[in-house]
mmCIF file of C-alpha atoms and ligand atoms in Angstrom:
data_model
loop_
_atom_site.group_PDB
_atom_site.id
_atom_site.type_symbol
_atom_site.label_atom_id
_atom_site.label_comp_id
_atom_site.label_asym_id
_atom_site.label_seq_id
_atom_site.Cartn_x
_atom_site.Cartn_y
_atom_site.Cartn_z
ATOM 1 C CA UNK A 12 0.015 -0.021 0.013
ATOM 2 C CA UNK A 13 1.219 3.507 -1.006
ATOM 3 C CA UNK A 14 0.065 6.758 0.160
ATOM 4 C CA UNK A 15 0.070 10.199 -1.815
ATOM 5 C CA UNK A 16 2.589 12.370 -0.225
ATOM 6 C CA UNK A 17 2.430 15.226 -2.742
ATOM 7 C CA UNK A 18 1.035 17.626 -0.302
ATOM 8 C CA UNK A 19 3.654 20.380 0.280
ATOM 9 C CA UNK A 20 3.449 19.654 4.072
ATOM 10 C CA UNK A 21 4.685 16.165 3.588
ATOM 11 C CA UNK A 22 7.196 17.019 0.617
ATOM 12 C CA UNK A 23 8.838 19.849 2.832
ATOM 13 C CA UNK A 24 9.569 17.148 5.652
ATOM 14 C CA UNK A 25 10.804 14.275 3.307
ATOM 15 C CA UNK A 26 14.465 15.482 2.978
ATOM 16 C CA UNK A 27 14.640 15.652 6.767
ATOM 17 C CA UNK A 28 13.501 11.894 6.911
ATOM 18 C CA UNK A 29 16.010 10.989 4.114
ATOM 19 C CA UNK A 30 18.723 12.489 6.302
ATOM 20 C CA UNK A 31 17.614 10.543 9.467
ATOM 21 C CA UNK A 32 17.784 7.218 7.249
ATOM 22 C CA UNK A 33 21.120 8.344 5.618
ATOM 23 C CA UNK A 34 22.450 8.477 9.172
ATOM 24 C CA UNK A 35 21.223 4.822 9.855
ATOM 25 C CA UNK A 36 17.973 5.288 11.624
ATOM 26 C CA UNK A 37 14.359 4.940 10.596
ATOM 27 C CA UNK A 38 11.865 7.792 10.152
ATOM 28 C CA UNK A 39 8.160 7.685 9.503
ATOM 29 C CA UNK A 40 5.317 10.010 9.151
ATOM 30 C CA UNK A 41 2.701 8.966 11.956
ATOM 31 C CA UNK A 42 -0.429 10.170 13.674
ATOM 32 C CA UNK A 43 -3.164 12.542 12.479
ATOM 33 C CA UNK A 44 -1.538 13.685 9.375
ATOM 34 C CA UNK A 45 -1.167 10.205 7.998
ATOM 35 C CA UNK A 46 -4.955 9.425 8.766
ATOM 36 C CA UNK A 47 -6.031 12.682 7.367
ATOM 37 C CA UNK A 48 -4.218 12.277 4.144
ATOM 38 C CA UNK A 49 -5.591 8.978 3.556
ATOM 39 C CA UNK A 50 -8.964 10.456 4.002
ATOM 40 C CA UNK A 51 -8.220 13.072 1.440
ATOM 41 C CA UNK A 52 -7.981 15.842 4.114
ATOM 42 C CA UNK A 53 -5.137 18.454 4.124
ATOM 43 C CA UNK A 54 -2.520 17.287 6.879
ATOM 44 C CA UNK A 55 -1.966 19.525 9.766
ATOM 45 C CA UNK A 56 1.036 19.324 12.082
ATOM 46 C CA UNK A 57 2.945 16.658 10.350
ATOM 47 C CA UNK A 58 4.612 14.354 13.033
ATOM 48 C CA UNK A 59 7.740 12.301 12.348
ATOM 49 C CA UNK A 60 8.659 9.227 14.715
ATOM 50 C CA UNK A 61 12.219 7.925 14.497
ATOM 51 C CA UNK A 62 14.290 5.181 15.784
ATOM 52 C CA UNK A 63 17.040 7.848 16.510
ATOM 53 C CA UNK A 64 17.239 8.995 20.198
ATOM 54 C CA UNK A 65 16.982 12.607 20.855
ATOM 55 C CA UNK A 66 20.654 13.023 21.181
ATOM 56 C CA UNK A 67 21.208 11.301 17.878
ATOM 57 C CA UNK A 68 18.632 13.556 16.199
ATOM 58 C CA UNK A 69 20.596 16.502 17.516
ATOM 59 C CA UNK A 70 23.854 15.109 16.058
ATOM 60 C CA UNK A 71 22.201 14.927 12.580
ATOM 61 C CA UNK A 72 20.657 18.368 12.474
ATOM 62 C CA UNK A 73 22.550 21.597 13.350
ATOM 63 C CA UNK A 74 19.413 23.548 14.476
ATOM 64 C CA UNK A 75 17.017 21.914 17.026
ATOM 65 C CA UNK A 76 14.911 23.139 19.947
ATOM 66 C CA UNK A 77 14.147 20.790 22.904
ATOM 67 C CA UNK A 78 10.306 21.204 22.730
ATOM 68 C CA UNK A 79 9.464 18.056 24.586
ATOM 69 C CA UNK A 80 12.721 16.343 25.281
ATOM 70 C CA UNK A 81 11.290 14.271 28.206
ATOM 71 C CA UNK A 82 8.854 12.562 25.922
ATOM 72 C CA UNK A 83 11.530 12.262 23.259
ATOM 73 C CA UNK A 84 10.405 15.245 20.951
ATOM 74 C CA UNK A 85 12.978 17.534 19.390
ATOM 75 C CA UNK A 86 11.873 20.187 16.985
ATOM 76 C CA UNK A 87 14.264 20.317 13.898
ATOM 77 C CA UNK A 88 14.338 23.797 12.259
ATOM 78 C CA UNK A 89 14.716 23.802 8.604
ATOM 79 C CA UNK A 90 13.995 26.460 5.908
ATOM 80 C CA UNK A 91 12.267 28.677 8.769
ATOM 81 C CA UNK A 92 9.991 25.868 9.855
ATOM 82 C CA UNK A 93 9.814 23.567 12.655
ATOM 83 C CA UNK A 94 9.393 19.850 12.359
ATOM 84 C CA UNK A 95 8.660 17.709 15.425
ATOM 85 C CA UNK A 96 10.691 14.418 15.581
ATOM 86 C CA UNK A 97 9.801 12.049 18.303
ATOM 87 C CA UNK A 98 11.755 8.976 19.280
ATOM 88 C CA UNK A 99 9.973 5.680 19.069
ATOM 89 C CA UNK A 100 8.922 4.993 22.600
ATOM 90 C CA UNK A 101 6.841 2.605 24.879
ATOM 91 C CA UNK A 102 5.094 3.787 27.940
ATOM 92 C CA UNK A 103 4.742 1.817 31.166
ATOM 93 C CA UNK A 104 3.352 2.420 34.670
ATOM 94 C CA UNK A 105 0.002 4.101 34.135
ATOM 95 C CA UNK A 106 -0.703 3.672 37.825
ATOM 96 C CA UNK A 107 -3.135 6.475 38.192
ATOM 97 C CA UNK A 108 -5.186 5.846 34.977
ATOM 98 C CA UNK A 109 -3.469 8.772 33.303
ATOM 99 C CA UNK A 110 -0.237 9.170 31.558
ATOM 100 C CA UNK A 111 2.521 6.764 31.941
ATOM 101 C CA UNK A 112 4.984 6.851 34.854
ATOM 102 C CA UNK A 113 7.878 6.181 32.444
ATOM 103 C CA UNK A 114 8.558 6.802 28.855
ATOM 104 C CA UNK A 115 11.127 4.397 27.405
ATOM 105 C CA UNK A 116 12.759 5.131 24.152
ATOM 106 C CA UNK A 117 12.897 2.054 21.804
ATOM 107 C CA UNK A 118 14.250 1.305 18.421
ATOM 108 C CA UNK A 119 11.233 -0.748 17.174
ATOM 109 C CA UNK A 120 8.347 1.050 15.083
ATOM 110 C CA UNK A 121 6.002 -1.860 16.248
ATOM 111 C CA UNK A 122 6.401 -0.927 19.941
ATOM 112 C CA UNK A 123 5.796 2.592 19.293
ATOM 113 C CA UNK A 124 2.566 1.990 17.178
ATOM 114 C CA UNK A 125 1.317 -0.490 19.839
ATOM 115 C CA UNK A 126 0.968 2.270 22.460
ATOM 116 C CA UNK A 127 -1.055 4.474 20.174
ATOM 117 C CA UNK A 128 -4.894 4.916 20.842
ATOM 118 C CA UNK A 129 -6.935 3.810 17.636
ATOM 119 C CA UNK A 130 -5.923 1.823 14.690
ATOM 120 C CA UNK A 131 -6.495 4.622 12.444
ATOM 121 C CA UNK A 132 -4.013 6.531 14.421
ATOM 122 C CA UNK A 133 -1.401 3.724 14.492
ATOM 123 C CA UNK A 134 -0.326 3.938 10.756
ATOM 124 C CA UNK A 135 3.301 4.899 9.735
ATOM 125 C CA UNK A 136 4.343 6.056 6.330
ATOM 126 C CA UNK A 137 7.894 6.015 5.047
ATOM 127 C CA UNK A 138 9.181 8.993 2.875
ATOM 128 C CA UNK A 139 8.526 6.996 -0.333
ATOM 129 C CA UNK A 140 5.052 6.561 0.599
ATOM 130 C CA UNK A 141 5.062 2.876 1.740
ATOM 131 C CA UNK A 142 2.355 2.274 4.683
ATOM 132 C CA UNK A 143 3.103 0.192 7.663
ATOM 133 C CA UNK A 144 -0.200 -0.989 9.023
ATOM 134 C CA UNK A 145 0.366 -3.478 11.810
ATOM 135 C CA UNK A 146 -3.249 -3.260 13.379
ATOM 136 C CA UNK A 147 -5.469 -3.214 10.377
ATOM 137 C CA UNK A 148 -5.858 0.539 10.595
ATOM 138 C CA UNK A 149 -6.304 0.723 6.756
ATOM 139 C CA UNK A 150 -9.449 -1.565 6.870
ATOM 140 C CA UNK A 151 -10.766 0.532 9.823
ATOM 141 C CA UNK A 152 -10.087 3.799 7.871
ATOM 142 C CA UNK A 153 -11.928 2.409 4.918
ATOM 143 C CA UNK A 154 -14.851 1.397 7.167
ATOM 144 C CA UNK A 155 -14.744 4.726 9.085
ATOM 145 C CA UNK A 156 -14.354 2.951 12.329
ATOM 146 C CA UNK A 157 -12.468 3.808 15.556
ATOM 147 C CA UNK A 158 -11.131 0.803 17.241
ATOM 148 C CA UNK A 159 -8.763 0.731 20.161
ATOM 149 C CA UNK A 160 -5.360 -0.847 19.494
ATOM 150 C CA UNK A 161 -5.170 -4.125 21.401
ATOM 151 C CA UNK A 162 -7.401 -4.695 24.353
ATOM 152 C CA UNK A 163 -9.761 -1.626 24.840
ATOM 153 C CA UNK A 164 -10.126 -2.376 28.570
ATOM 154 C CA UNK A 165 -6.437 -2.308 29.140
ATOM 155 C CA UNK A 166 -5.934 0.651 26.869
ATOM 156 C CA UNK A 167 -8.606 2.718 28.809
ATOM 157 C CA UNK A 168 -7.026 1.751 32.123
ATOM 158 C CA UNK A 169 -3.682 2.967 30.918
ATOM 159 C CA UNK A 170 -4.999 6.235 29.937
ATOM 160 C CA UNK A 171 -8.543 7.189 30.623
ATOM 161 C CA UNK A 172 -8.481 10.191 28.349
ATOM 162 C CA UNK A 173 -8.469 7.961 25.402
ATOM 163 C CA UNK A 174 -12.297 7.367 26.107
ATOM 164 C CA UNK A 175 -12.878 11.159 25.492
ATOM 165 C CA UNK A 176 -10.579 11.079 22.348
ATOM 166 C CA UNK A 177 -12.796 8.188 21.111
ATOM 167 C CA UNK A 178 -15.962 10.433 21.133
ATOM 168 C CA UNK A 179 -13.988 13.517 20.019
ATOM 169 C CA UNK A 180 -12.565 11.602 16.892
ATOM 170 C CA UNK A 181 -16.093 10.254 16.346
ATOM 171 C CA UNK A 182 -17.302 13.927 16.072
ATOM 172 C CA UNK A 183 -14.158 15.110 14.243
ATOM 173 C CA UNK A 184 -14.062 12.472 11.623
ATOM 174 C CA UNK A 185 -17.668 11.064 11.555
ATOM 175 C CA UNK A 186 -16.481 7.649 12.281
ATOM 176 C CA UNK A 187 -18.362 5.074 14.373
ATOM 177 C CA UNK A 188 -16.937 3.577 17.520
ATOM 178 C CA UNK A 189 -16.525 -0.200 17.120
ATOM 179 C CA UNK A 190 -18.793 -2.173 19.479
ATOM 180 C CA UNK A 191 -16.171 -3.740 21.835
ATOM 181 C CA UNK A 192 -14.357 -0.403 22.119
ATOM 182 C CA UNK A 193 -17.769 1.331 22.794
ATOM 183 C CA UNK A 194 -18.561 -1.228 25.407
ATOM 184 C CA UNK A 195 -15.173 -0.878 27.168
ATOM 185 C CA UNK A 196 -15.738 2.890 27.298
ATOM 186 C CA UNK A 197 -19.193 2.347 28.987
ATOM 187 C CA UNK A 198 -17.527 -0.131 31.495
ATOM 188 C CA UNK A 199 -14.615 2.291 32.264
ATOM 189 C CA UNK A 200 -16.188 5.774 32.093
ATOM 190 C CA UNK A 201 -15.622 6.409 35.981
ATOM 191 C CA UNK A 202 -11.888 6.280 35.315
ATOM 192 C CA UNK A 203 -12.281 9.601 33.557
ATOM 193 C CA UNK A 204 -12.374 11.089 37.111
ATOM 194 C CA UNK A 205 -8.564 10.614 37.283
ATOM 195 C CA UNK A 206 -7.856 12.681 34.257
ATOM 196 C CA UNK A 207 -7.056 16.427 34.484
ATOM 197 C CA UNK A 208 -9.809 18.775 33.624
ATOM 198 C CA UNK A 209 -7.576 20.633 31.072
ATOM 199 C CA UNK A 210 -7.105 17.321 28.941
ATOM 200 C CA UNK A 211 -10.838 16.552 29.167
ATOM 201 C CA UNK A 212 -11.832 19.942 28.232
ATOM 202 C CA UNK A 213 -9.433 20.039 25.196
ATOM 203 C CA UNK A 214 -11.158 16.859 23.835
ATOM 204 C CA UNK A 215 -14.582 18.010 24.710
ATOM 205 C CA UNK A 216 -14.227 21.307 23.053
ATOM 206 C CA UNK A 217 -12.886 19.552 19.920
ATOM 207 C CA UNK A 218 -15.984 17.280 20.047
ATOM 208 C CA UNK A 219 -18.293 20.254 20.112
ATOM 209 C CA UNK A 220 -16.520 21.693 17.056
ATOM 210 C CA UNK A 221 -16.485 18.507 15.056
ATOM 211 C CA UNK A 222 -18.756 17.852 11.980
ATOM 212 C CA UNK A 223 -20.674 15.031 13.630
ATOM 213 C CA UNK A 224 -21.273 16.752 16.978
ATOM 214 C CA UNK A 225 -24.561 14.876 17.299
ATOM 215 C CA UNK A 226 -22.837 11.390 17.267
ATOM 216 C CA UNK A 227 -20.013 12.502 19.456
ATOM 217 C CA UNK A 228 -22.356 13.974 22.082
ATOM 218 C CA UNK A 229 -24.880 10.997 21.893
ATOM 219 C CA UNK A 230 -21.994 8.605 22.805
ATOM 220 C CA UNK A 231 -20.628 11.082 25.300
ATOM 221 C CA UNK A 232 -24.161 10.691 26.967
ATOM 222 C CA UNK A 233 -24.767 7.051 26.325
ATOM 223 C CA UNK A 234 -21.496 5.771 27.609
ATOM 224 C CA UNK A 235 -21.807 7.762 30.812
ATOM 225 C CA UNK A 236 -18.574 9.819 30.143
ATOM 226 C CA UNK A 237 -20.549 12.941 30.753
ATOM 227 C CA UNK A 238 -21.150 11.834 34.319
ATOM 228 C CA UNK A 239 -17.465 11.975 35.259
ATOM 229 C CA UNK A 240 -16.822 15.683 33.881
ATOM 230 C CA UNK A 241 -17.080 18.874 35.819
ATOM 231 C CA UNK A 242 -20.641 19.897 36.665
ATOM 232 C CA UNK A 243 -22.454 17.789 34.173
ATOM 233 C CA UNK A 244 -23.115 14.597 36.256
ATOM 234 C CA UNK A 245 -26.792 15.347 36.695
ATOM 235 C CA UNK A 246 -27.317 17.083 33.259
ATOM 236 C CA UNK A 247 -28.491 14.128 31.095
ATOM 237 C CA UNK A 248 -31.563 15.910 30.034
ATOM 238 C CA UNK A 249 -29.818 19.149 29.158
ATOM 239 C CA UNK A 250 -27.139 17.417 27.272
ATOM 240 C CA UNK A 251 -29.636 15.419 25.225
ATOM 241 C CA UNK A 252 -31.286 18.809 24.295
ATOM 242 C CA UNK A 253 -27.629 19.989 23.207
ATOM 243 C CA UNK A 254 -27.357 16.715 21.106
ATOM 244 C CA UNK A 255 -30.628 17.338 19.505
ATOM 245 C CA UNK A 256 -29.790 20.855 18.283
ATOM 246 C CA UNK A 257 -29.642 21.495 14.359
ATOM 247 C CA UNK A 258 -26.345 19.945 13.023
ATOM 248 C CA UNK A 259 -24.965 23.397 12.060
ATOM 249 C CA UNK A 260 -21.274 23.025 12.498
ATOM 250 C CA UNK A 261 -19.699 25.058 15.212
ATOM 251 C CA UNK A 262 -16.525 26.947 14.605
ATOM 252 C CA UNK A 263 -16.211 28.953 17.739
ATOM 253 C CA UNK A 264 -15.834 27.475 21.171
ATOM 254 C CA UNK A 265 -17.570 30.551 22.561
ATOM 255 C CA UNK A 266 -20.791 29.432 20.885
ATOM 256 C CA UNK A 267 -20.513 25.886 22.225
ATOM 257 C CA UNK A 268 -20.115 27.158 25.779
ATOM 258 C CA UNK A 269 -22.791 29.594 25.493
ATOM 259 C CA UNK A 270 -25.213 26.910 24.318
ATOM 260 C CA UNK A 271 -24.122 24.560 27.015
ATOM 261 C CA UNK A 272 -24.617 27.286 29.950
ATOM 262 C CA UNK A 273 -27.960 28.118 28.331
ATOM 263 C CA UNK A 274 -29.451 24.663 27.947
ATOM 264 C CA UNK A 275 -28.092 23.327 31.168
ATOM 265 C CA UNK A 276 -29.020 26.498 33.037
ATOM 266 C CA UNK A 277 -25.508 26.814 34.651
ATOM 267 C CA UNK A 278 -24.063 30.122 35.700
ATOM 268 C CA UNK A 279 -21.387 30.928 33.063
ATOM 269 C CA UNK A 280 -18.639 31.849 35.553
ATOM 270 C CA UNK A 281 -19.017 28.616 37.613
ATOM 271 C CA UNK A 282 -19.208 26.551 34.454
ATOM 272 C CA UNK A 283 -16.157 27.991 32.858
ATOM 273 C CA UNK A 284 -14.190 27.862 36.069
ATOM 274 C CA UNK A 285 -15.005 24.219 36.588
ATOM 275 C CA UNK A 286 -13.841 23.402 33.046
ATOM 276 C CA UNK A 287 -10.601 25.608 33.614
ATOM 277 C CA UNK A 288 -11.371 27.655 30.688
ATOM 278 C CA UNK A 289 -9.475 30.912 30.068
ATOM 279 C CA UNK A 290 -10.871 34.038 31.820
ATOM 280 C CA UNK A 291 -11.062 35.891 28.393
ATOM 281 C CA UNK A 292 -13.306 33.074 27.059
ATOM 282 C CA UNK A 293 -15.336 32.969 30.210
ATOM 283 C CA UNK A 294 -15.869 36.742 30.094
ATOM 284 C CA UNK A 295 -17.082 36.641 26.416
ATOM 285 C CA UNK A 296 -19.299 33.687 27.139
ATOM 286 C CA UNK A 297 -20.844 35.370 30.143
ATOM 287 C CA UNK A 298 -21.667 38.417 27.987
ATOM 288 C CA UNK A 299 -23.105 36.312 25.092
ATOM 289 C CA UNK A 300 -25.275 34.239 27.485
ATOM 290 C CA UNK A 301 -26.645 37.428 29.031
ATOM 291 C CA UNK A 302 -27.554 38.619 25.684
ATOM 292 C CA UNK A 303 -28.935 35.241 24.454
ATOM 293 C CA UNK A 304 -31.313 35.403 27.287
ATOM 294 C CA UNK A 305 -32.609 38.779 25.980
ATOM 295 C CA UNK A 306 -33.005 37.752 22.384
ATOM 296 C CA UNK A 307 -34.805 38.240 20.004
ATOM 297 C CA UNK A 308 -35.862 41.626 21.383
ATOM 298 C CA UNK A 309 -32.810 43.056 23.190
ATOM 299 C CA UNK A 310 -32.738 46.613 24.359
ATOM 300 C CA UNK A 311 -29.776 48.760 22.881
ATOM 301 C CA UNK A 312 -28.089 48.667 26.173
ATOM 302 C CA UNK A 313 -28.277 44.915 26.378
ATOM 303 C CA UNK A 314 -26.494 44.776 22.822
ATOM 304 C CA UNK A 315 -23.939 47.486 23.978
ATOM 305 C CA UNK A 316 -23.157 45.566 27.183
ATOM 306 C CA UNK A 317 -22.641 42.363 25.276
ATOM 307 C CA UNK A 318 -19.788 43.887 22.990
ATOM 308 C CA UNK A 319 -18.627 43.406 19.484
ATOM 309 C CA UNK A 320 -17.124 39.845 20.243
ATOM 310 C CA UNK A 321 -20.224 38.492 22.155
ATOM 311 C CA UNK A 322 -23.017 39.735 19.917
ATOM 312 C CA UNK A 323 -22.201 37.327 16.971
ATOM 313 C CA UNK A 324 -21.774 34.308 19.337
ATOM 314 C CA UNK A 325 -25.302 35.100 20.915
ATOM 315 C CA UNK A 326 -26.817 35.373 17.460
ATOM 316 C CA UNK A 327 -25.474 32.070 16.421
ATOM 317 C CA UNK A 328 -26.636 30.301 19.479
ATOM 318 C CA UNK A 329 -30.063 31.909 19.307
ATOM 319 C CA UNK A 330 -30.483 30.873 15.731
ATOM 320 C CA UNK A 331 -29.553 27.225 16.760
ATOM 321 C CA UNK A 332 -31.986 27.248 19.550
ATOM 322 C CA UNK A 333 -34.829 28.733 17.498
ATOM 323 C CA UNK A 334 -34.361 27.266 14.012
ATOM 324 C CA UNK A 335 -37.938 27.864 12.857
ATOM 325 C CA UNK A 336 -37.934 31.581 13.839
ATOM 326 C CA UNK A 337 -36.487 34.675 12.099
ATOM 327 C CA UNK A 338 -35.509 37.813 13.893
ATOM 328 C CA UNK A 339 -33.828 41.117 13.205
ATOM 329 C CA UNK A 340 -30.022 40.535 13.123
ATOM 330 C CA UNK A 341 -28.420 41.393 16.414
ATOM 331 C CA UNK A 342 -25.290 41.991 14.707
ATOM 332 C CA UNK A 343 -26.711 44.684 12.471
ATOM 333 C CA UNK A 344 -28.655 46.241 15.506
ATOM 334 C CA UNK A 345 -25.461 46.290 17.446
ATOM 335 C CA UNK A 346 -23.658 47.834 14.451
ATOM 336 C CA UNK A 347 -26.441 50.637 14.343
ATOM 337 C CA UNK A 348 -25.869 51.639 18.085
ATOM 338 C CA UNK A 349 -24.776 55.423 18.332
ATOM 339 C CA UNK A 350 -21.534 54.335 20.286
ATOM 340 C CA UNK A 351 -19.847 51.009 21.100
ATOM 341 C CA UNK A 352 -17.628 51.900 23.938
ATOM 342 C CA UNK A 353 -17.483 54.488 26.684
ATOM 343 C CA UNK A 354 -14.452 56.278 25.220
ATOM 344 C CA UNK A 355 -16.677 57.193 22.227
ATOM 345 C CA UNK A 356 -18.610 59.424 24.411
ATOM 346 C CA UNK A 357 -18.364 63.067 23.293
ATOM 347 C CA UNK A 358 -17.380 64.075 26.888
ATOM 348 C CA UNK A 359 -14.965 62.679 29.292
ATOM 349 C CA UNK A 360 -14.549 62.952 33.020
ATOM 350 C CA UNK A 361 -11.903 65.502 32.430
ATOM 351 C CA UNK A 362 -14.313 67.642 30.452
ATOM 352 C CA UNK A 363 -16.818 67.491 33.218
ATOM 353 C CA UNK A 364 -14.374 68.467 35.867
ATOM 354 C CA UNK A 365 -13.148 71.485 33.707
ATOM 355 C CA UNK A 366 -16.843 72.516 33.642
ATOM 356 C CA UNK A 367 -16.818 72.542 37.519
ATOM 357 C CA UNK A 368 -17.648 68.871 38.531
ATOM 358 C CA UNK A 369 -15.803 67.546 41.577
ATOM 359 C CA UNK A 370 -14.049 64.181 41.055
ATOM 360 C CA UNK A 371 -15.900 61.369 43.075
ATOM 361 C CA UNK A 372 -18.594 58.795 42.717
ATOM 362 C CA UNK A 373 -21.198 61.340 41.615
ATOM 363 C CA UNK A 374 -19.179 62.204 38.543
ATOM 364 C CA UNK A 375 -19.034 58.539 37.696
ATOM 365 C CA UNK A 376 -22.817 58.260 38.061
ATOM 366 C CA UNK A 377 -23.251 61.143 35.776
ATOM 367 C CA UNK A 378 -20.917 59.697 33.136
ATOM 368 C CA UNK A 379 -22.816 56.383 33.411
ATOM 369 C CA UNK A 380 -26.177 58.045 32.999
ATOM 370 C CA UNK A 381 -24.901 59.960 29.901
ATOM 371 C CA UNK A 382 -23.553 56.619 28.411
ATOM 372 C CA UNK A 383 -26.859 54.904 28.991
ATOM 373 C CA UNK A 384 -28.854 57.984 27.371
ATOM 374 C CA UNK A 385 -26.598 58.031 24.321
ATOM 375 C CA UNK A 386 -26.754 54.185 23.847
ATOM 376 C CA UNK A 387 -30.544 54.345 24.053
ATOM 377 C CA UNK A 388 -30.698 57.065 21.535
ATOM 378 C CA UNK A 389 -32.205 59.578 24.017
ATOM 379 C CA UNK A 390 -29.354 61.926 23.804
ATOM 380 C CA UNK A 391 -27.183 63.030 20.799
ATOM 381 C CA UNK A 392 -23.608 62.135 21.264
ATOM 382 C CA UNK A 393 -22.285 65.687 21.028
ATOM 383 C CA UNK A 394 -20.374 67.606 23.699
ATOM 384 C CA UNK A 395 -23.108 70.354 23.728
ATOM 385 C CA UNK A 396 -26.004 68.024 24.450
ATOM 386 C CA UNK A 397 -23.915 65.976 27.044
ATOM 387 C CA UNK A 398 -22.640 69.009 28.878
ATOM 388 C CA UNK A 399 -26.332 70.430 28.984
ATOM 389 C CA UNK A 400 -27.715 66.941 30.170
ATOM 390 C CA UNK A 401 -24.853 66.748 32.675
ATOM 391 C CA UNK A 402 -25.682 70.118 34.227
ATOM 392 C CA UNK A 403 -29.097 68.891 35.007
HETATM 393 P P1 ATP B 511 -5.472 15.768 15.413
HETATM 394 O O1 ATP B 511 -4.002 16.460 15.264
HETATM 395 O O2 ATP B 511 -6.496 15.736 14.294
HETATM 396 O O3 ATP B 511 -5.896 16.140 16.735
HETATM 397 P P2 ATP B 511 -4.051 13.384 15.996
HETATM 398 O O4 ATP B 511 -4.337 11.936 15.784
HETATM 399 O O5 ATP B 511 -2.826 13.834 15.376
HETATM 400 O O6 ATP B 511 -5.350 14.180 15.667
HETATM 401 P P3 ATP B 511 -2.871 14.215 18.528
HETATM 402 O O7 ATP B 511 -3.428 14.394 19.775
HETATM 403 O O8 ATP B 511 -2.090 15.228 17.761
HETATM 404 O O9 ATP B 511 -4.012 13.567 17.570
HETATM 405 O O10 ATP B 511 -1.936 12.943 18.641
HETATM 406 C C1 ATP B 511 -0.907 12.432 17.648
HETATM 407 C C2 ATP B 511 -0.921 10.880 17.686
HETATM 408 O O11 ATP B 511 -0.376 10.542 19.076
HETATM 409 C C3 ATP B 511 -2.251 10.177 17.592
HETATM 410 O O12 ATP B 511 -2.741 10.031 16.214
HETATM 411 C C4 ATP B 511 -1.975 8.812 18.367
HETATM 412 O O13 ATP B 511 -1.268 8.017 17.465
HETATM 413 C C5 ATP B 511 -1.013 9.244 19.469
HETATM 414 N N1 ATP B 511 -1.788 9.685 20.659
HETATM 415 C C6 ATP B 511 -2.078 10.904 21.024
HETATM 416 N N2 ATP B 511 -2.630 10.965 22.301
HETATM 417 C C7 ATP B 511 -2.705 9.638 22.676
HETATM 418 C C8 ATP B 511 -3.056 8.784 23.830
HETATM 419 N N3 ATP B 511 -3.719 9.619 24.841
HETATM 420 N N4 ATP B 511 -3.005 7.578 23.992
HETATM 421 C C9 ATP B 511 -2.434 6.845 22.966
HETATM 422 N N5 ATP B 511 -1.905 7.491 21.702
HETATM 423 C C10 ATP B 511 -2.002 8.841 21.710
HETATM 424 MG MG1 MG B 512 -1.897 15.863 15.654
#
């Protein structure tokens, strides 16, 4: 079996692999890029696995960066680009159902492929396009099936995150989870409690942004995985509603979290904190959720308070929740507001002080009242109109 490596991402990396081979070691393309290329999808982050140890890779290439040296990953810099080369390795330990205690570098490709999660992720390709398929990954790729490499129970005991990866890939690739693998997820779902929230959240977000979100969510619920994630344990009904939304693909995590907070009736800050999401995202989602609750007829102030980054998020969420209805576009209504930020007001605190106002809370209240009146369209945003209003 040969694979087409004409994509420039692969082509650019081939000379590197040839140099590794010329030095007497093996080198293969592995992971998602191989899988995606076979599916006719453009590869992203092309990963190279090699029998050369990190120190040996560094001898071959003059310019490298230790990006993940403890896992055996060295970034080789070439033509202004970086290529991750990871030494073949096995993992052992796994005493706490997450990540191995030890990573051991090995010279055998087979051992490296054996520790990978799913057969479709365990293919390796040589620079001439020859495919190494030790676990029938090509058949599963053809059939669109996700199957654990080896014994699924053992594999999920080693690293419980793989169960979340299964539903994530189901959504991302539109593949089905093979029955024994699915049964093992159902049996072992409670082990997810041992995995860090950050790792769970990363897979869950990718599930939400996948093309077959419905299928991924359906199994996230059916296997009981949801019950071992932050705040979702008693949210089966809300999650079922989430899974039943129109299949519109989501491109923005903010929309995903806004829908979740809304359907599950969870306070945004609490939800986002429990899932360890960035403060900036939590802030945006909190404003989007507030606006969503006010749609389809928000006041100008509600639109203004949401802000430019949250208005389209709320609009998208609303359209998914109300597929049969049409409403004035909140994005257009927002664009039509007289001002979009406080610093667009025609007077400043300094202007008011120059006109005789004393600094203090009262000044703040006056400015806020002017801001509200301008946003509501009750007052023209000119210094004259605002000064006159302020004097009153
Ligand atoms: P994508 O890049 O689209 O997310 P991917 O398959 O490349 O998909 P990565 O998370 O980048 O996913 O991992 C790269 C490869 O490393 C996988 O294809 C798989 O072979 C292996 N892998 C990653 N995480 C695990 C894990 N938890 N257990 C076993 N193998 C894993
Ligand atoms: Mg990848």
